[in-house]
Structure formats: structure tokens, C-alpha cells
XYZ file of C-alpha atoms in Angstrom:
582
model
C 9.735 8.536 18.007
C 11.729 11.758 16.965
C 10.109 13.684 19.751
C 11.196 10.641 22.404
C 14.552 10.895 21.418
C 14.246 14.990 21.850
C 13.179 14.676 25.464
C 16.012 11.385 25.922
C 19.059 13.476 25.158
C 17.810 16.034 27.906
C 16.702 13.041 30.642
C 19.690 10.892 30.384
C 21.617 13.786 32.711
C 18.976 13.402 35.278
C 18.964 9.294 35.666
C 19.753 9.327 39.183
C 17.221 11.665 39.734
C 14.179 9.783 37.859
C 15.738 6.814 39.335
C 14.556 8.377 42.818
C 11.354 9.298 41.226
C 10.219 5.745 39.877
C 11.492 4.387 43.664
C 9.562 6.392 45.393
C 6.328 5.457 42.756
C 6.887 2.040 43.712
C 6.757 2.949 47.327
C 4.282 4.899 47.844
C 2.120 3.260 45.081
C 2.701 0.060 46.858
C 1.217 1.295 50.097
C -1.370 2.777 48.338
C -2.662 -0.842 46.308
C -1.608 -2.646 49.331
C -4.114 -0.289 51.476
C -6.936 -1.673 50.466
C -6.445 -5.330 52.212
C -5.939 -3.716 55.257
C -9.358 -1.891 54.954
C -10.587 -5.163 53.941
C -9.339 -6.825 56.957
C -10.685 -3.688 58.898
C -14.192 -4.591 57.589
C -13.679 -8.441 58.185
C -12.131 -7.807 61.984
C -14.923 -5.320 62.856
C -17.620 -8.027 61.706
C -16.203 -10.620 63.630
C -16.039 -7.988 67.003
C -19.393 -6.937 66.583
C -20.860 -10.969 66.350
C -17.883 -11.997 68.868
C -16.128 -13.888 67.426
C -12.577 -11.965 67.971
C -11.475 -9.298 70.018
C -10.944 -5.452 69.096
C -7.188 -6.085 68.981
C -6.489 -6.926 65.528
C -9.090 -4.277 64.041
C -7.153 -1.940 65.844
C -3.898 -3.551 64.648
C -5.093 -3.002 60.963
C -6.443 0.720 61.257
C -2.556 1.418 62.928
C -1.017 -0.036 59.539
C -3.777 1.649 57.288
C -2.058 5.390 59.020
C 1.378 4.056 58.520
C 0.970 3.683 54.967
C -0.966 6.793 54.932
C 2.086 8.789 55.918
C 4.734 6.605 54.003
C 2.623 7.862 50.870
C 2.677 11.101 51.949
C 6.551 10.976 52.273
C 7.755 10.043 49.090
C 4.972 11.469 46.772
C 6.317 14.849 48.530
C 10.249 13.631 47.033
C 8.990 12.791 43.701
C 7.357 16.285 43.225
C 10.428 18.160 44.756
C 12.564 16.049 42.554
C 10.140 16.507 39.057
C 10.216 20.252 39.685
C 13.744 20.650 39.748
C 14.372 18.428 36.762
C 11.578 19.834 34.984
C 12.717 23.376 35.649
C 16.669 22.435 34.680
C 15.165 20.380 31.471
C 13.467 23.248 30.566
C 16.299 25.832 30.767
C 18.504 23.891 28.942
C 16.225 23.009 26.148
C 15.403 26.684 25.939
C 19.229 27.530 25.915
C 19.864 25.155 23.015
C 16.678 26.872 20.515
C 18.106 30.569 21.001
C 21.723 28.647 19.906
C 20.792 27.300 17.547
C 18.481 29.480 15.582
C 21.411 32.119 16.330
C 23.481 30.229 14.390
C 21.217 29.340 11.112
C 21.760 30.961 7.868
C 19.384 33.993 6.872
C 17.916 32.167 4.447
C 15.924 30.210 7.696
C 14.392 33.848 8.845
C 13.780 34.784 5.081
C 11.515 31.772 4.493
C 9.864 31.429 8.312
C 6.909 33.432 9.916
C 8.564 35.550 12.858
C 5.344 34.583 14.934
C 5.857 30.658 14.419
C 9.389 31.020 15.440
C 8.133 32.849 18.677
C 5.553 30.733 19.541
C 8.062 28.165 19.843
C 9.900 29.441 22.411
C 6.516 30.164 24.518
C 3.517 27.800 23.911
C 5.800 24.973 22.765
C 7.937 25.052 25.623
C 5.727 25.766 28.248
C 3.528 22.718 27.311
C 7.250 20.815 27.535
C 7.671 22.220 30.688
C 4.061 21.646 31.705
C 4.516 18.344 30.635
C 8.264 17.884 32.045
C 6.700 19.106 36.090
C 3.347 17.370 35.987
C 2.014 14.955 33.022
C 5.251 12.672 33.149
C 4.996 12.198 36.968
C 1.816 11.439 37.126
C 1.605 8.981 33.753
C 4.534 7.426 35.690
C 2.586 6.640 39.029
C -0.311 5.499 37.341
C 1.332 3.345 35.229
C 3.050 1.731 38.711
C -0.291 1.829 40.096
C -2.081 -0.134 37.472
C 1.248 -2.745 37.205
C 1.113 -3.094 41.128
C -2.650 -3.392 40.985
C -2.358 -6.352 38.441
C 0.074 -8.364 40.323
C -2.309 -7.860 44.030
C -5.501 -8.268 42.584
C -4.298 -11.509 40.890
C -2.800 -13.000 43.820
C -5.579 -12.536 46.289
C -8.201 -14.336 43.659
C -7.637 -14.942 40.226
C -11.580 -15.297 39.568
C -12.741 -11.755 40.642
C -8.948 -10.579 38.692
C -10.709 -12.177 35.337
C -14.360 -10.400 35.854
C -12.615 -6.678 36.940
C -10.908 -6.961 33.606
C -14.017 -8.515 31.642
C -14.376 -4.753 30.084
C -10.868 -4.406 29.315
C -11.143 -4.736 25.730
C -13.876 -2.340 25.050
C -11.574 0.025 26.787
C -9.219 -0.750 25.058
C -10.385 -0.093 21.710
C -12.397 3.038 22.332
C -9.371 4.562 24.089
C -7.385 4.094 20.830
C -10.312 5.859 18.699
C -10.222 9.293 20.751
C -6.517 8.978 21.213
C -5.926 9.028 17.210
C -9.095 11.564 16.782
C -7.123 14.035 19.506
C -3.942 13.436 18.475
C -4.717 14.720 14.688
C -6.595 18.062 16.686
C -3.957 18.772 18.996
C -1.415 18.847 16.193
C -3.968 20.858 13.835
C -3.806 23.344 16.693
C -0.449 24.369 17.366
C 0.516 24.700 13.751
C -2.904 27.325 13.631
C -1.115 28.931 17.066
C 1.745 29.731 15.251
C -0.071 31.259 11.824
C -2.163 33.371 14.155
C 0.851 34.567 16.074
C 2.570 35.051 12.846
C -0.719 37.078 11.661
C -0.801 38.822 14.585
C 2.712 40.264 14.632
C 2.712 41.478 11.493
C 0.248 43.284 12.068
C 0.799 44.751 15.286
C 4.283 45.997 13.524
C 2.150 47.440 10.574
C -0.744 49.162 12.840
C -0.435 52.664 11.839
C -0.221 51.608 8.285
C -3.666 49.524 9.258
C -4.620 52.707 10.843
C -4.092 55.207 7.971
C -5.665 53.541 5.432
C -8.646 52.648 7.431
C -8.903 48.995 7.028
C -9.613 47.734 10.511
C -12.524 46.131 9.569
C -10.656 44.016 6.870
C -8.118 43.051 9.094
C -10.564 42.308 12.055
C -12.116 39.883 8.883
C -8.720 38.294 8.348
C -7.993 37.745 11.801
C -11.963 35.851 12.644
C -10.692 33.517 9.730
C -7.550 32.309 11.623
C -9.088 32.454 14.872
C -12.224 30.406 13.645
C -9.550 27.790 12.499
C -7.802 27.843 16.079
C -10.842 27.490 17.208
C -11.685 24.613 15.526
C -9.033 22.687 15.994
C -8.936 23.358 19.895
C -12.353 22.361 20.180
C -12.019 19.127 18.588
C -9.024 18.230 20.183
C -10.574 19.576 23.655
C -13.483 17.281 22.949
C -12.243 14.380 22.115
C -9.325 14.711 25.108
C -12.019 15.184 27.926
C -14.420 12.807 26.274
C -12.092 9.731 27.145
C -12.154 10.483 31.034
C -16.078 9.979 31.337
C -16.225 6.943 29.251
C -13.649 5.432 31.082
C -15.638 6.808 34.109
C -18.640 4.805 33.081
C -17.091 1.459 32.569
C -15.558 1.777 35.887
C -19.278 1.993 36.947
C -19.965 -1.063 35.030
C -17.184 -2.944 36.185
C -17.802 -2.615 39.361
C -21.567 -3.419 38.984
C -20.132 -6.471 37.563
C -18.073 -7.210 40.132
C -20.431 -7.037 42.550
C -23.334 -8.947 40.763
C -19.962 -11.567 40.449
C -19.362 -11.786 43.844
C -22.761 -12.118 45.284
C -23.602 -15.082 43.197
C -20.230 -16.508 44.412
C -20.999 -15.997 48.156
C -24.818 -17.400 47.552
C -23.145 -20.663 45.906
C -20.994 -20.686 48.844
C -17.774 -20.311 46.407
C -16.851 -17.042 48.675
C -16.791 -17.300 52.521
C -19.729 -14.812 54.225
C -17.589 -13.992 56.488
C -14.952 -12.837 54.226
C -17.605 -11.684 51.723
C -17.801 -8.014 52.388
C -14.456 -7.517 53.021
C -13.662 -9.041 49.467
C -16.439 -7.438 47.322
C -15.099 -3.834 49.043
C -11.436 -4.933 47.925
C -12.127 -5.309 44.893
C -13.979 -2.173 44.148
C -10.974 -0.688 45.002
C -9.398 -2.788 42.656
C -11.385 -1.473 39.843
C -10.725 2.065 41.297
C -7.809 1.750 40.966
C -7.588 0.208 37.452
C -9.823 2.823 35.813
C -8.687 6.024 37.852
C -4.783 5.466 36.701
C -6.642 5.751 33.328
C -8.929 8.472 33.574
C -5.876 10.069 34.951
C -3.889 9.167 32.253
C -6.409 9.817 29.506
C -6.324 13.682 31.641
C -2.832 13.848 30.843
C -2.760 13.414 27.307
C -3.686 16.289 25.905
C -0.884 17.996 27.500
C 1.599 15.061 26.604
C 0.170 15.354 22.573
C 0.695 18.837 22.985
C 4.272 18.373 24.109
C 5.302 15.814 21.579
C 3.771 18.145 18.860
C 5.890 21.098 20.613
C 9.113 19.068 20.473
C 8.459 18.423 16.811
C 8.208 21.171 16.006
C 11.831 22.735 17.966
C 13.144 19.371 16.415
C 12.346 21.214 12.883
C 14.512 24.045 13.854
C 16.789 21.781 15.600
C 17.567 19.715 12.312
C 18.108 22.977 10.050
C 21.431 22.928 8.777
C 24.047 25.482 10.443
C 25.929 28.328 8.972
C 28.941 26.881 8.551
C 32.567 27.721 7.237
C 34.586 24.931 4.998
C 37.303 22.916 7.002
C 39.866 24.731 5.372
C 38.994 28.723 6.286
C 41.659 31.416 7.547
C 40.836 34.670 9.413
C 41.486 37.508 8.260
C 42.534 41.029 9.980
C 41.608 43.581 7.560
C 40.452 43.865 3.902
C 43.965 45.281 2.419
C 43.060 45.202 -1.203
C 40.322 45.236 -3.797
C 36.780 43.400 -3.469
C 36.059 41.450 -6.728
C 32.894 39.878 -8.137
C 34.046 37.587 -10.495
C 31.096 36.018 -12.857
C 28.950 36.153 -10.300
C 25.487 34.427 -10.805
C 22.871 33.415 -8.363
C 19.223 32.208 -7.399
C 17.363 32.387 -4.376
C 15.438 29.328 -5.562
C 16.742 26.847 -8.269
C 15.744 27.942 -11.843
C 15.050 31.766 -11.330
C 18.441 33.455 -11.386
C 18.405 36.969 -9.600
C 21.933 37.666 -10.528
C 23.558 36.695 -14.291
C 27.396 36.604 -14.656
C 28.148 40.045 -12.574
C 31.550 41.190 -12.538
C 32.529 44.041 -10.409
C 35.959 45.256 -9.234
C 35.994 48.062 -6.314
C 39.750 48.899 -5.468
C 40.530 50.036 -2.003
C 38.750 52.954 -0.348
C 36.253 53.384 -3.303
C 32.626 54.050 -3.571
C 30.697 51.997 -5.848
C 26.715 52.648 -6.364
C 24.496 50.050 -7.361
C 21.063 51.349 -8.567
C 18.341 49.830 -10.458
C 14.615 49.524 -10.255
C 13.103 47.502 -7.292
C 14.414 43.241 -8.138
C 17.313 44.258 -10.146
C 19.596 42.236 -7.654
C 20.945 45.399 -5.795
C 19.905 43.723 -2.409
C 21.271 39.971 -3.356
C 25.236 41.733 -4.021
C 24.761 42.835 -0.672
C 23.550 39.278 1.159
C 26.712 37.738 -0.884
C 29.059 40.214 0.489
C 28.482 39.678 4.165
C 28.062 35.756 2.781
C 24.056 35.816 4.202
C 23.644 33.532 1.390
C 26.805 32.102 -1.038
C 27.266 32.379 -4.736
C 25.949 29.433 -6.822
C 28.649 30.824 -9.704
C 31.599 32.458 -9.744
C 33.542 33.826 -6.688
C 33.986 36.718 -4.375
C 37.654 37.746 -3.258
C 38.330 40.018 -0.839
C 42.496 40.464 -1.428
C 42.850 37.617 -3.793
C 40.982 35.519 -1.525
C 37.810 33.689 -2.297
C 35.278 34.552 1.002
C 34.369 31.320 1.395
C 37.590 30.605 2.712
C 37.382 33.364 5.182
C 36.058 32.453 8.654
C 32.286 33.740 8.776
C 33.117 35.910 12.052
C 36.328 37.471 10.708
C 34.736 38.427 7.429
C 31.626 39.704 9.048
C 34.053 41.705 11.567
C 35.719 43.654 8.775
C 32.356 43.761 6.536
C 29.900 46.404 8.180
C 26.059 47.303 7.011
C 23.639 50.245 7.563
C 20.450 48.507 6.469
C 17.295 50.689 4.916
C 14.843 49.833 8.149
C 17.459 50.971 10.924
C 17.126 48.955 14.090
C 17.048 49.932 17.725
C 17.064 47.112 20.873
C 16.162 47.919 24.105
C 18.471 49.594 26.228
C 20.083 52.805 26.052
C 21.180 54.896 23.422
C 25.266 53.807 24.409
C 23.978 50.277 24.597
C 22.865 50.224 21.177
C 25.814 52.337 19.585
C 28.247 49.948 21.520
C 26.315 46.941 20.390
C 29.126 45.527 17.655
C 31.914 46.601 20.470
C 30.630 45.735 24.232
C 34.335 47.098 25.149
C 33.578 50.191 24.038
C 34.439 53.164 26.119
C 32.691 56.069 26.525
C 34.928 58.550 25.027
C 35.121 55.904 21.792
C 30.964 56.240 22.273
C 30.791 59.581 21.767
C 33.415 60.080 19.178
C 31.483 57.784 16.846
C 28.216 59.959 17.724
C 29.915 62.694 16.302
C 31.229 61.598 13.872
C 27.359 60.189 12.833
C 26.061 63.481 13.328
C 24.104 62.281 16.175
C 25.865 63.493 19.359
C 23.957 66.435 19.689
C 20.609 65.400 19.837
C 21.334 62.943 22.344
C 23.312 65.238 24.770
C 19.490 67.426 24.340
C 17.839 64.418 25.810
C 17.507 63.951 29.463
C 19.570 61.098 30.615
C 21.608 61.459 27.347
C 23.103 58.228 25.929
C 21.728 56.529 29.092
C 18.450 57.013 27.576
C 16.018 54.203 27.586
C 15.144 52.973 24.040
C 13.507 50.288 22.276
C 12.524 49.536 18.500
C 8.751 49.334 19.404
C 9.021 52.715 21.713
C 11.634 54.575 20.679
C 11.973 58.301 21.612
C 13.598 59.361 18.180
C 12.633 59.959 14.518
C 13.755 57.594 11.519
C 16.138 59.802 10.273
C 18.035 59.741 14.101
C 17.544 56.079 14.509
C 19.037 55.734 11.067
C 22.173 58.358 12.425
C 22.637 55.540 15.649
C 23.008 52.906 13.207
C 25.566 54.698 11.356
C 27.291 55.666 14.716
C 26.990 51.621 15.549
C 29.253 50.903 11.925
C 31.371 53.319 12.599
C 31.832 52.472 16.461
C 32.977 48.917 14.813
C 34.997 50.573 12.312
C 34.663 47.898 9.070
C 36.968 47.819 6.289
C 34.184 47.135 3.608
C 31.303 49.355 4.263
C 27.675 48.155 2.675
C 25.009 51.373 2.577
C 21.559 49.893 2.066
C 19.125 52.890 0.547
C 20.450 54.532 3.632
C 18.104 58.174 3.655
C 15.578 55.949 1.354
C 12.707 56.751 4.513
C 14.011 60.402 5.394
C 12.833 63.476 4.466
C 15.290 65.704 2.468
C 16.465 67.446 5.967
C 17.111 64.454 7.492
C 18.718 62.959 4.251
C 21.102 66.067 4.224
C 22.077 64.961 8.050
C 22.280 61.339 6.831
C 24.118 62.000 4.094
C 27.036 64.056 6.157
C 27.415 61.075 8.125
C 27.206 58.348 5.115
C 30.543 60.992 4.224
C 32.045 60.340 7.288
C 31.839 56.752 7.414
C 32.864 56.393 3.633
C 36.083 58.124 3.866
C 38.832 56.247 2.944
C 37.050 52.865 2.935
C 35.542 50.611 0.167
C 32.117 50.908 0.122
C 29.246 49.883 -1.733
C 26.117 51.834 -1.960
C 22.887 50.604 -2.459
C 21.016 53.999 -3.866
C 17.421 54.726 -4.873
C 17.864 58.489 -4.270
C 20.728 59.153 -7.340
C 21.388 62.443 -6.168
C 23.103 61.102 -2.983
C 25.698 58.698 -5.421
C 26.800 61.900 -7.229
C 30.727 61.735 -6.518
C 30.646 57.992 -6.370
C 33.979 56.367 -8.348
C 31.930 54.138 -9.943
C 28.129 53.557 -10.912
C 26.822 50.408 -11.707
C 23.498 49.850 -13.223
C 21.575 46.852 -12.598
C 18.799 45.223 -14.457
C 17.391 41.743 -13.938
C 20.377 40.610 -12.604
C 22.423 41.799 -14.917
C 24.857 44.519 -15.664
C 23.567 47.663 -17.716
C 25.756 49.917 -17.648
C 28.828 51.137 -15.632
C 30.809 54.263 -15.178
C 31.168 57.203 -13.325
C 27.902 59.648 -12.850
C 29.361 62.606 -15.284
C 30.336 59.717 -18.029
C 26.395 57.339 -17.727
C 24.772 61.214 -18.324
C 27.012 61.524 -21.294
C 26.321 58.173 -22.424
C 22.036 58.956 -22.956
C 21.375 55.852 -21.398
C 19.187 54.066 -18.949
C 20.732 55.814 -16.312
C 20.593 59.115 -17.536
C 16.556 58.942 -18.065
C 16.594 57.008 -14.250
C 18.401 60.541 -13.286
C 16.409 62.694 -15.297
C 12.794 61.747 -14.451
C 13.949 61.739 -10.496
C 15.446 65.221 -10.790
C 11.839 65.964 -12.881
C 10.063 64.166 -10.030
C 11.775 66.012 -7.064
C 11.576 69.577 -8.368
């Protein structure tokens, strides 16, 4: 029913349009059912002629009509395919529109707990079997299902006995028509959600193939991957079988229907109950009649694996449709600038309900200081950072930013004066200005370049070819970590963010590269509050103020002269990395 009302809301703009299609069904199906009498007639008027008992006149008369309706079918089942494309293709646009809206506006916690390949293979399978669907299946379910209603209504009123014996079968078909429908209908949902866990299999591990290919485990991945294919597998089967197995039963009752009607209609012309002279005529009618009964099923029976396969795919956008936004409270302000300190006051939260990955944190960074987290991996280091840029929102306490509790600040104002250099740097494709200008599309390039510099960066990509009009992409890129990591840093500072978040910036760098890095994490940190995530200490040295995580709580706190004085955790965390790196 959901999945009805997903494809209504996208319809109801195209009424006049449909309203076209249906007429035209009813024409041209019309012609179609009505056809047959006229071939009857044909039969009847050419008996007569040939025993002489009427002229050629009217057989000709009939075989005129039986080319007029010919062409009048033609006609309009050309319209209703013109008209089904264009709705279909505008349907499809704007239901493809909507997704990318709305999954750009859920919360990170949506990408954090969903498979990047499920997501994606709702915007391609899923929607091209609505589209598929949209141009072909709901056309063609509509003009059988005129066909079989106009069908009823001429068979009956030529002779309500043979009408009775065509539909003598009717309940077998009936009931084995609902068996495969159910058995297919289970399949066919079985094997979209296995679609999506093999696309989600297979693009993580396209991502991770040099790790796949370094440790030599090709064969153990070529393992994993049989076992979701084999599932596919099995669930397209069965839902392939039971789809197609419909059409040929159906095909074989129409054989036995129309055995039936024929063994009917003999006896009734030998009891003299049916004319001889209109006999053939008749019996040749209503085969057509039962052609035309079964073949708008087999048809329709044709169509539904593609219609299940829709429904399922509109589910499943519905699912992503019905997430909950990111959204601010009724009552927010922007803001234009981060003036004063950044507090986090008794801050506590949990990713899910019971398991607290921060305990009662309070932090206060005044303006234009550094402050380090570190910590050993799941000490909450990450989670201050999501809270900061509001990814996720504190279960306890508050966050101020001047006094002000964030949650009161408009999500894009705060995110415009909060910037991040994340650990994994990431490049989209375009060119090296595209992706430095990517927070500023007004940028100029003068303002371009000056970031650049400023990131350390500028020089390696005036070495380059076509310079910052070089061609880049995160799968292909034509640069190292450490220089991918400088562009993202040239991208923050390009946008030019009063709070500044450093996640384990150089954490993937050799200690070249780091040194590079850690000129530009200089730069960008000058004169602006900052928070440092840090898992190399030595690059948190003249940081105002270390804090020391642990389980989500606060160790210890100070500067990085007064934690070595103190003997504490921090001072062994220094010591056995100094140890480690000499």
C-alpha cells in the first residue's frame, strides 16, 4: 500500500496525461475486441457467397471495417506509448531528484549505520526497475486490464451460454495464479535486499583491493564473494521461476478452454441450439474470446516480475524517504563568527542507548587556542569532534560557542564557521581548483592560489601539467596522501572557519610529508581555536592545552611541559612513542 502511495504522489501531476492514456486503451482496445465480429461476419458472408446465398458486397463491406480498426489501433497505441515515455521519463527524474535530497539532508548517523553499496543500488537497480516499470509494465497491465473488461461485456452480449463455458476454468486460474504470485513475490523481494549486500560487499572491497592484494587473500575473498552471489542467485532463480512459470500455465488452460469451447459449441450446433450457418463464424469468435481472456493474462502474469520488483524498489527509497531529517529547533539564530570561547559543559554521550562513549566532559578552549585531545583508539577523541560540527547532538550537557548553546545555532551557519581536515583526506572529481574551491564556488583564482600557499601545496601543483586545472578524482588521483591531505587543508583554509577541527591530520604520512603537513596545520591554526585530534604527540608539542582521554572520560589535562612533569599517563603515552620512533 506504502509503495502505491509512493508512485501516487508522483502520478497525480500527470492526470491529464494518463487520462489520455486510459482513452486511448479504451479505443484502441475496443477496436481490437470488437474485431473479432467483423472477422466473424467475414467468415459467415464468405460462406453464404460461396453457396449463393448473398452477394460479395457485404464480405467486402466487413474486410473494409476490419482495416479501419486496424489503423485506429495503430493510432492511439502509438499516443499512449509517446505519452508513457514522457511521463515515465519525467516520473523518473523527479523521483531520482527527491532520493539525492533527501539523503543529502539526513543526519550522519544514517551513513554511519547503512552499507554504501545498498544506498547505491538504490539509486540504480531500484530505480531503473521504477522506470522500467513507469515506460512499459504499467501501460501494458493497463490495456490488458481494458482488454479483458471490454472482452467481458462483448462476449456476454453476443451469447451468454458460450460467455459461461469460456470462463468454466476461471477458478482454477484463479487460484493457481495467486500461489506463484505469493511464491514470486517473497523471491523477488529476497533478491533485491541480496543486490544490495553484494553491492555493499563489492564496494568495499574494490576500495580495499591493494590491501586484498598485499596480504594475498584473493582466494578468501573470491570465497566470500561465491557465498553472496550463491544467495543472489538463489533468490533470482526462484523468483525467475516461479514469474515465468505462470505464463505457460495460463498458456495451457487457454488451450483447454478453447478445446472446451469448441467441444461446447459443436454439440450446440448438432442439437440445432446454434444456427450452421452462423456456426463457424461463432465457434471462431469465440476463440478469440478466450484469446483474448488468457493473453491479457499471460501478459500480465509477464509483467509482474518487473511490477514486484518495482514495488520492492519503492520500498525500499520509501525507507530512506521516511528517515528523519537533520533538523534545527524552531527557535535557532545564525551566527557570523565564533567571537568567544567554545565550552563543553558536562558533556556525556552514547552512540547507542546504555554504552556511554563520553562521561561528564568539560572542556573550555578560549579564543584562538589549540587544544589536543589524545588517547588510545575509543577514548571518545572522534565523538568531541561529531558534537562540534553537531554530526550527532549531546544526550547531556551542552556545547556553547559564545555563550550560546549550538543547538540553537542554525546547522548551516555553525557548520560555515566550524571547519574539519578529516584523517582519510578526500578528493572529487574535477580539478585540483575545483576541489580547493569546493566550500567557496565564488572563489577566485588569486584567493585559489593564496590558500595553496598558504597549505604548502602550490608548488607541486604549478609542477603538474595543466596545474590546478588538473583532472583528479578520489579513485585516480595523480597525488600522494600526504598532497591530497595538503588540498584538504588548502580547502579549510580557502573557507576560512573560525573553529578549526584537525582529525589525526599526518596520522597516514610519512615523517617528510608530516613535516610538510605540519607547516600547513601551523598556518591554518594561527590565531584560531582549534582542536586537535593527535595520535602522533610530537606534532601537539606547543599546544595551550592537552587533554587526555580515556573511556570517555577526562584523564588528565594541562599543557605538554606540565602532563611530563606530572609522571602520568601521558607522560608514558609520550615516552614509549618517542622510544618507538627512535
Amino acid at each position: 500500500m506504502n509503495s502505491i502511495k509512493y508512485f501516487y504522489r508522483y502520478l497525480k501531476d500527470y492526470k491529464l496525461q494518463l487520462f489520455v492514456v486510459l482513452a486511448g486503451c479504451f479505443i484502441s482496445m475496443f477496436v481490437v475486441v470488437k474485431m473479432p465480429e467483423y472477422i466473424a461476419d467475414a467468415i459467415n458472408y464468405l460462406a453464404l457467397y460461396i453457396a449463393g446465398s448473398a452477394d460479395k458486397g457485404l464480405f467486402n463491406q466487413a474486410v473494409m471495417i476490419i482495416a479501419i480498426f486496424g489503423l485506429i489501433s495503430y493510432i492511439f497505441g502509438a499516443i499512449q506509448n509517446l505519452l508513457m515515455s514522457k511521463v515515465s521519463g519525467d516520473v523518473t527524474e523527479s523521483m531520482r531528484t527527491d532520493l539525492f535530497k533527501k539523503i543529502e539532508g539526513l543526519p550522519i548517523r544514517f551513513f554511519d549505520q547503512s552499507n554504501d553499496g545498498d544506498i547505491l543500488a538504490r539509486f540504480t537497480s531500484d530505480l531503473d526497475n521504477i522506470s522500467n516499470t513507469l515506460n512499459q509494465s504499467i501501460h501494458q497491465i493497463m490495456t490488458n486490464i481494458v482488454m479483458l473488461g471490454i472482452t467481458f461485456f462483448m462476449m456476454f452480449q453476443y451469447d451468454v451460454e458460450l460467455s459461461l463455458v469460456a470462463l468454466s476454468t476461471s477458478p482454477i486460474v484463479i487460484l493457481v495464479a495467486y500461489y506463484i504470485i505469493k511464491q514470486s513475490q517473497k523471491y523477488v523481494t529476497k533478491q533485491q535486499k541480496r543486490l544490495g549486500a553484494l553491492n555493499g560487499f563489492g564496494d568495499e572491497h574494490f576500495s580495499g583491493q591493494k590491501l586484498i592484494i598485499s596480504t594475498g587473500i584473493q582466494d578468501l575473498v573470491k570465497d566470500e564473494f561465491k557465498v553472496y552471489n550463491d544467495e543472489l542467485y538463489e533468490a533470482t532463480f526462484k523468483g525467475q521461476l516461479y514469474s515465468n512459470l505462470l505464463a505457460p500455465v495460463l498458456q495451457g488452460l487457454q488451450m483447454l478452454t478453447t478445446g472446451i469451447v469448441i467441444f461446447y459449441g459443436v454439440w450446440m450446433t448438432s442439437t440445432g441450439r446454434l444456427p450452421l450457418a452462423q456456426a463457424a463464424g461463432t465457434l471462431f469468435l469465440y476463440t478469440q474470446y478466450v484469446r483474448m481472456i488468457y493473453q491479457p493474462l499471460s501478459q500480465i502474469a509477464a509483467q509482474y516480475t518487473q511490477m514486484q520488483l518495482a514495488f520492492t524498489g519503492a520500498s525500499r527509497i520509501l525507507e530512506v524517504l521516511n528517515e528523519e531529517d537533520e533538523l534545527d529547533r524552531t527557535t535557532v539564530v545564525d551566527i557570523d563568527g565564533i567571537a568567544g570561547d567554545v565550552v563543553l559543559d558536562n558533556v556525556s554521550f552514547a552512540y547507542d542507548e546504555g554504552h556511554n562513549v563520553l562521561k561528564n566532559i568539560d572542556i573550555t578552549v578560549e579564543k584562538g587556542a589549540m587544544v589536543a585531545l589524545v588517547g588510545h583508539t575509543g577514548s571518545g577523541k572522534t565523538t568531541v569532534m561529531n558534537l562540534l560540527n553537531r554530526f550527532y547532538d549531546v544526550h547531556d550537557g551542552m556545547i556553547r560557542f559564545d555563550g550560546r548553546d549550538i543547538r540553537d545555532i542554525s546547522l548551516k551557519s555553525l557548520r560555515k564557521n566550524v571547519g574539519i581536515v578529516l584523517q582519510d583526506s578526500i578528493l572529487f572529481t574535477g580539478t585540483i581548483r575545483d576541489n580547493i574551491a569546493y566550500g567557496r564556488r565564488d572563489a577566485n583564482q588569486e584567493e585559489v592560489e593564496d590558500a595553496a600557499k598558504r597549505a604548502h601545496i602550490h608548488d607541486f601543483v604549478m609542477s603538474l601539467e595543466d596545474g590546478y586545472d588538473t583532472e583528479v578524482s578520489e579513485g585516480n588521483a595523480k597525488m600522494s596522501v600526504g598532497q591530497k591531505q595538503l588540498i584538504s587543508i588548502a580547502r579549510t583554509m580557502l573557507v576560512n572557519p573560525d573553529l578549526l577541527i584537525l582529525d589525526e591530520a599526518t596520522s597516514n604520512v610519512d615523517t617528510v610529508t608530516e613535516h610538510q603537513i605540519q607547516g600547513a596545520m601551523d598556518e591554518i591554526t594561527k590565531g584560531r581555536t582549534s582542536f586537535v585530534i593527535a595520535h602522533r604527540l610530537k606534532t601537539i608539542l606547543e599546544a595551550d592545552k592537552i587533554i587526555v582521554l580515556q573511556q570517555g572520560e577526562i584523564l588528565e589535562e594541562g599543557t605538554h611541559q606540565e602532563l611530563l612533569n606530572a609522571k602520568g599517563h601521558y607522560a608514558m603515552l609520550y615516552e614509549n612513542q618517542f622510544v618507538f620512533e627512535s
